[in-house]
PDB file of C-alpha atoms in Angstrom:
ATOM      1  CA  UNK R 476       8.042  60.324  13.748  1.00  0.00           C
ATOM      2  CA  UNK R 477      11.815  59.053  13.509  1.00  0.00           C
ATOM      3  CA  UNK R 478      12.200  55.899  15.479  1.00  0.00           C
ATOM      4  CA  UNK R 479      14.535  55.631  17.732  1.00  0.00           C
ATOM      5  CA  UNK R 480      13.459  58.435  20.368  1.00  0.00           C
ATOM      6  CA  UNK R 481      15.888  59.042  22.356  1.00  0.00           C
ATOM      7  CA  UNK R 482      15.884  61.552  25.244  1.00  0.00           C
ATOM      8  CA  UNK R 483      17.312  62.229  28.660  1.00  0.00           C
ATOM      9  CA  UNK R 484      17.258  64.052  32.491  1.00  0.00           C
ATOM     10  CA  UNK R 485      17.755  67.744  32.792  1.00  0.00           C
ATOM     11  CA  UNK R 486      22.137  66.985  33.523  1.00  0.00           C
ATOM     12  CA  UNK R 487      22.139  64.341  30.869  1.00  0.00           C
ATOM     13  CA  UNK R 488      23.173  62.035  32.725  1.00  0.00           C
ATOM     14  CA  UNK R 489      20.302  59.177  32.605  1.00  0.00           C
ATOM     15  CA  UNK R 490      19.117  58.817  28.521  1.00  0.00           C
ATOM     16  CA  UNK R 491      17.046  56.421  27.112  1.00  0.00           C
ATOM     17  CA  UNK R 492      15.784  54.891  23.794  1.00  0.00           C
ATOM     18  CA  UNK R 493      13.048  54.275  22.528  1.00  0.00           C
ATOM     19  CA  UNK R 494      12.590  51.755  19.048  1.00  0.00           C
ATOM     20  CA  UNK R 495       8.796  51.524  18.001  1.00  0.00           C
ATOM     21  CA  UNK R 496       5.723  54.059  17.936  1.00  0.00           C
ATOM     22  CA  UNK R 497       3.701  54.355  20.962  1.00  0.00           C
ATOM     23  CA  UNK R 498       0.686  53.158  21.776  1.00  0.00           C
ATOM     24  CA  UNK R 499      -0.699  56.846  22.652  1.00  0.00           C
ATOM     25  CA  UNK R 500       0.351  59.828  24.246  1.00  0.00           C
ATOM     26  CA  UNK R 501      -1.536  61.744  27.076  1.00  0.00           C
ATOM     27  CA  UNK R 502      -2.090  64.865  29.867  1.00  0.00           C
ATOM     28  CA  UNK R 503      -2.254  62.930  32.419  1.00  0.00           C
ATOM     29  CA  UNK R 504      -4.329  65.649  35.402  1.00  0.00           C
ATOM     30  CA  UNK R 505      -3.876  63.188  38.386  1.00  0.00           C
ATOM     31  CA  UNK R 506      -2.612  64.705  41.803  1.00  0.00           C
ATOM     32  CA  UNK R 507      -0.240  62.026  42.055  1.00  0.00           C
ATOM     33  CA  UNK R 508       1.238  63.376  38.323  1.00  0.00           C
ATOM     34  CA  UNK R 509       0.701  66.841  39.306  1.00  0.00           C
ATOM     35  CA  UNK R 510       3.016  66.603  42.324  1.00  0.00           C
ATOM     36  CA  UNK R 511       5.801  64.787  41.019  1.00  0.00           C
ATOM     37  CA  UNK R 512       6.321  66.987  38.530  1.00  0.00           C
ATOM     38  CA  UNK R 513       5.699  70.430  39.984  1.00  0.00           C
ATOM     39  CA  UNK R 514       3.319  71.684  37.095  1.00  0.00           C
ATOM     40  CA  UNK R 515      -0.602  71.446  36.344  1.00  0.00           C
ATOM     41  CA  UNK R 516      -0.404  68.482  33.841  1.00  0.00           C
ATOM     42  CA  UNK R 517       2.214  65.921  32.934  1.00  0.00           C
ATOM     43  CA  UNK R 518       2.905  65.100  29.267  1.00  0.00           C
ATOM     44  CA  UNK R 519       3.652  61.602  28.548  1.00  0.00           C
ATOM     45  CA  UNK R 520       2.806  58.426  26.380  1.00  0.00           C
ATOM     46  CA  UNK R 521       2.618  54.930  26.498  1.00  0.00           C
ATOM     47  CA  UNK R 522       4.963  52.561  25.066  1.00  0.00           C
ATOM     48  CA  UNK R 523       6.166  48.771  25.497  1.00  0.00           C
ATOM     49  CA  UNK R 524       8.781  47.467  27.809  1.00  0.00           C
ATOM     50  CA  UNK R 525      10.070  45.989  24.711  1.00  0.00           C
ATOM     51  CA  UNK R 526      10.811  49.322  22.986  1.00  0.00           C
ATOM     52  CA  UNK R 527      12.240  50.867  25.853  1.00  0.00           C
ATOM     53  CA  UNK R 528      15.793  51.072  27.109  1.00  0.00           C
ATOM     54  CA  UNK R 529      18.581  53.246  29.171  1.00  0.00           C
ATOM     55  CA  UNK R 530      20.946  53.961  27.314  1.00  0.00           C
ATOM     56  CA  UNK R 531      24.308  53.623  29.336  1.00  0.00           C
ATOM     57  CA  UNK R 532      23.258  54.835  33.204  1.00  0.00           C
ATOM     58  CA  UNK R 533      19.920  54.084  34.431  1.00  0.00           C
ATOM     59  CA  UNK R 534      17.364  55.861  36.897  1.00  0.00           C
ATOM     60  CA  UNK R 535      17.005  56.098  40.933  1.00  0.00           C
ATOM     61  CA  UNK R 536      13.401  54.592  41.390  1.00  0.00           C
ATOM     62  CA  UNK R 537      10.781  56.075  44.226  1.00  0.00           C
ATOM     63  CA  UNK R 538       7.775  53.966  45.232  1.00  0.00           C
ATOM     64  CA  UNK R 539       5.281  56.686  44.805  1.00  0.00           C
ATOM     65  CA  UNK R 540       2.278  54.463  45.536  1.00  0.00           C
ATOM     66  CA  UNK R 541       1.119  50.998  46.320  1.00  0.00           C
ATOM     67  CA  UNK R 542       1.011  50.710  42.917  1.00  0.00           C
ATOM     68  CA  UNK R 543       3.328  52.614  41.417  1.00  0.00           C
ATOM     69  CA  UNK R 544       6.898  53.688  40.941  1.00  0.00           C
ATOM     70  CA  UNK R 545       8.373  56.736  39.468  1.00  0.00           C
ATOM     71  CA  UNK R 546      12.065  56.754  37.375  1.00  0.00           C
ATOM     72  CA  UNK R 547      14.232  59.726  37.936  1.00  0.00           C
ATOM     73  CA  UNK R 548      17.452  60.861  38.112  1.00  0.00           C
ATOM     74  CA  UNK R 549      19.525  60.954  40.989  1.00  0.00           C
ATOM     75  CA  UNK R 550      21.329  64.154  40.448  1.00  0.00           C
ATOM     76  CA  UNK R 551      18.964  66.347  38.510  1.00  0.00           C
ATOM     77  CA  UNK R 552      16.296  64.985  39.750  1.00  0.00           C
ATOM     78  CA  UNK R 553      14.125  64.646  36.273  1.00  0.00           C
ATOM     79  CA  UNK R 554      11.197  62.461  36.182  1.00  0.00           C
ATOM     80  CA  UNK R 555      11.492  60.297  32.901  1.00  0.00           C
ATOM     81  CA  UNK R 556       9.518  57.180  33.268  1.00  0.00           C
ATOM     82  CA  UNK R 557       6.330  55.964  35.094  1.00  0.00           C
ATOM     83  CA  UNK R 558       5.782  52.253  35.729  1.00  0.00           C
ATOM     84  CA  UNK R 559       1.987  50.821  36.709  1.00  0.00           C
ATOM     85  CA  UNK R 560       2.070  47.008  38.974  1.00  0.00           C
ATOM     86  CA  UNK R 561      -0.837  46.534  36.936  1.00  0.00           C
ATOM     87  CA  UNK R 562       0.458  46.986  33.647  1.00  0.00           C
ATOM     88  CA  UNK R 563       3.638  45.159  33.469  1.00  0.00           C
ATOM     89  CA  UNK R 564       4.206  45.365  30.066  1.00  0.00           C
ATOM     90  CA  UNK R 565       3.999  49.195  29.504  1.00  0.00           C
ATOM     91  CA  UNK R 566       5.267  52.335  30.770  1.00  0.00           C
ATOM     92  CA  UNK R 567       4.519  55.722  30.598  1.00  0.00           C
ATOM     93  CA  UNK R 568       7.752  58.087  29.349  1.00  0.00           C
ATOM     94  CA  UNK R 569       7.768  62.149  30.163  1.00  0.00           C
ATOM     95  CA  UNK R 570       7.222  63.881  27.294  1.00  0.00           C
ATOM     96  CA  UNK R 571       9.134  66.697  27.354  1.00  0.00           C
ATOM     97  CA  UNK R 572      12.722  64.510  28.411  1.00  0.00           C
ATOM     98  CA  UNK R 573      12.322  63.823  25.055  1.00  0.00           C
ATOM     99  CA  UNK R 574      15.170  64.990  22.776  1.00  0.00           C
ATOM    100  CA  UNK R 575      12.736  66.693  20.297  1.00  0.00           C
ATOM    101  CA  UNK R 576       8.936  67.241  22.104  1.00  0.00           C
ATOM    102  CA  UNK R 577       7.706  68.251  19.379  1.00  0.00           C
ATOM    103  CA  UNK R 578       7.939  64.288  17.547  1.00  0.00           C
ATOM    104  CA  UNK R 579       5.263  62.811  19.830  1.00  0.00           C
ATOM    105  CA  UNK R 580       1.386  64.811  20.669  1.00  0.00           C
ATOM    106  CA  UNK R 581      -0.812  64.035  22.972  1.00  0.00           C
ATOM    107  CA  UNK R 582      -3.760  62.046  21.965  1.00  0.00           C
ATOM    108  CA  UNK R 583      -6.359  62.843  24.819  1.00  0.00           C
ATOM    109  CA  UNK R 584      -6.794  63.881  28.310  1.00  0.00           C
ATOM    110  CA  UNK R 585      -6.810  61.722  31.218  1.00  0.00           C
ATOM    111  CA  UNK R 586      -7.683  61.824  34.947  1.00  0.00           C
ATOM    112  CA  UNK R 587      -9.934  65.135  34.578  1.00  0.00           C
ATOM    113  CA  UNK R 588     -11.290  64.872  37.629  1.00  0.00           C
ATOM    114  CA  UNK R 589      -8.536  65.733  39.392  1.00  0.00           C
ATOM    115  CA  UNK R 590      -7.467  68.266  37.065  1.00  0.00           C
ATOM    116  CA  UNK R 591      -6.711  71.984  38.787  1.00  0.00           C
ATOM    117  CA  UNK R 592     -10.341  74.204  38.135  1.00  0.00           C
ATOM    118  CA  UNK R 593      -7.563  77.315  37.015  1.00  0.00           C
ATOM    119  CA  UNK R 594      -5.571  75.473  34.519  1.00  0.00           C
ATOM    120  CA  UNK R 595      -7.667  74.524  30.940  1.00  0.00           C
ATOM    121  CA  UNK R 596      -6.338  73.127  28.166  1.00  0.00           C
ATOM    122  CA  UNK R 597      -8.306  74.953  25.120  1.00  0.00           C
ATOM    123  CA  UNK R 598      -8.070  71.729  22.688  1.00  0.00           C
ATOM    124  CA  UNK R 599     -10.803  69.060  20.875  1.00  0.00           C
ATOM    125  CA  UNK R 600      -8.711  66.094  22.515  1.00  0.00           C
ATOM    126  CA  UNK R 601     -10.594  63.701  24.470  1.00  0.00           C
ATOM    127  CA  UNK R 602     -11.260  64.004  27.998  1.00  0.00           C
ATOM    128  CA  UNK R 603     -11.652  60.645  30.300  1.00  0.00           C
ATOM    129  CA  UNK R 604     -12.327  62.112  34.037  1.00  0.00           C
ATOM    130  CA  UNK R 605     -10.476  58.605  34.605  1.00  0.00           C
ATOM    131  CA  UNK R 606      -7.450  56.516  32.977  1.00  0.00           C
ATOM    132  CA  UNK R 607      -7.660  57.223  28.927  1.00  0.00           C
ATOM    133  CA  UNK R 608      -7.275  54.676  26.208  1.00  0.00           C
ATOM    134  CA  UNK R 609      -3.638  52.471  26.377  1.00  0.00           C
ATOM    135  CA  UNK R 610      -2.432  54.793  29.220  1.00  0.00           C
ATOM    136  CA  UNK R 611      -0.961  53.376  32.705  1.00  0.00           C
ATOM    137  CA  UNK R 612      -2.521  55.928  34.678  1.00  0.00           C
ATOM    138  CA  UNK R 613      -1.255  58.612  37.452  1.00  0.00           C
TER     139      UNK R 613
END
C-alpha cells in the first residue's frame, strides 16, 4: 500500500486523503450499512481521524442513528464515511470510494448476525456476529 490514499464520490465533487495505514478493513453486514449503501454488504476501512482529511469541498452529514452519522456527497449521494459517537478518534471509509480500491483488502467480517441469508462471501476471513476488532460498527 502506497500512502497517501485518496478517494472521491461518484461525481468527483467531494474528495478525501488518508495519510496513515488503516487500523483494519472489514465487510460490514449490519442492516444500517446495507440500507445506506443499497447493497448486501459494505467494505470499509477504519482509520484514525488525524490521518483523514477532506480535499477542498467537504461532505453533507446525516445522523443515521442516535449513535452515528454518515457523511456523503450532497450532489451524487455517494456514502463516503461512517462516524460513531462512541469512537470519536476513528472513522470508517467506504473502500469502493478509494481511487485504488485494491490497495486495501478486508481482513474480517463484522455484524454477521445481521447478514442477509442469501448473500455469502466465500473466504476464510474471521467472522464476528457483532462488531469486529478495531471497527466502529455499522
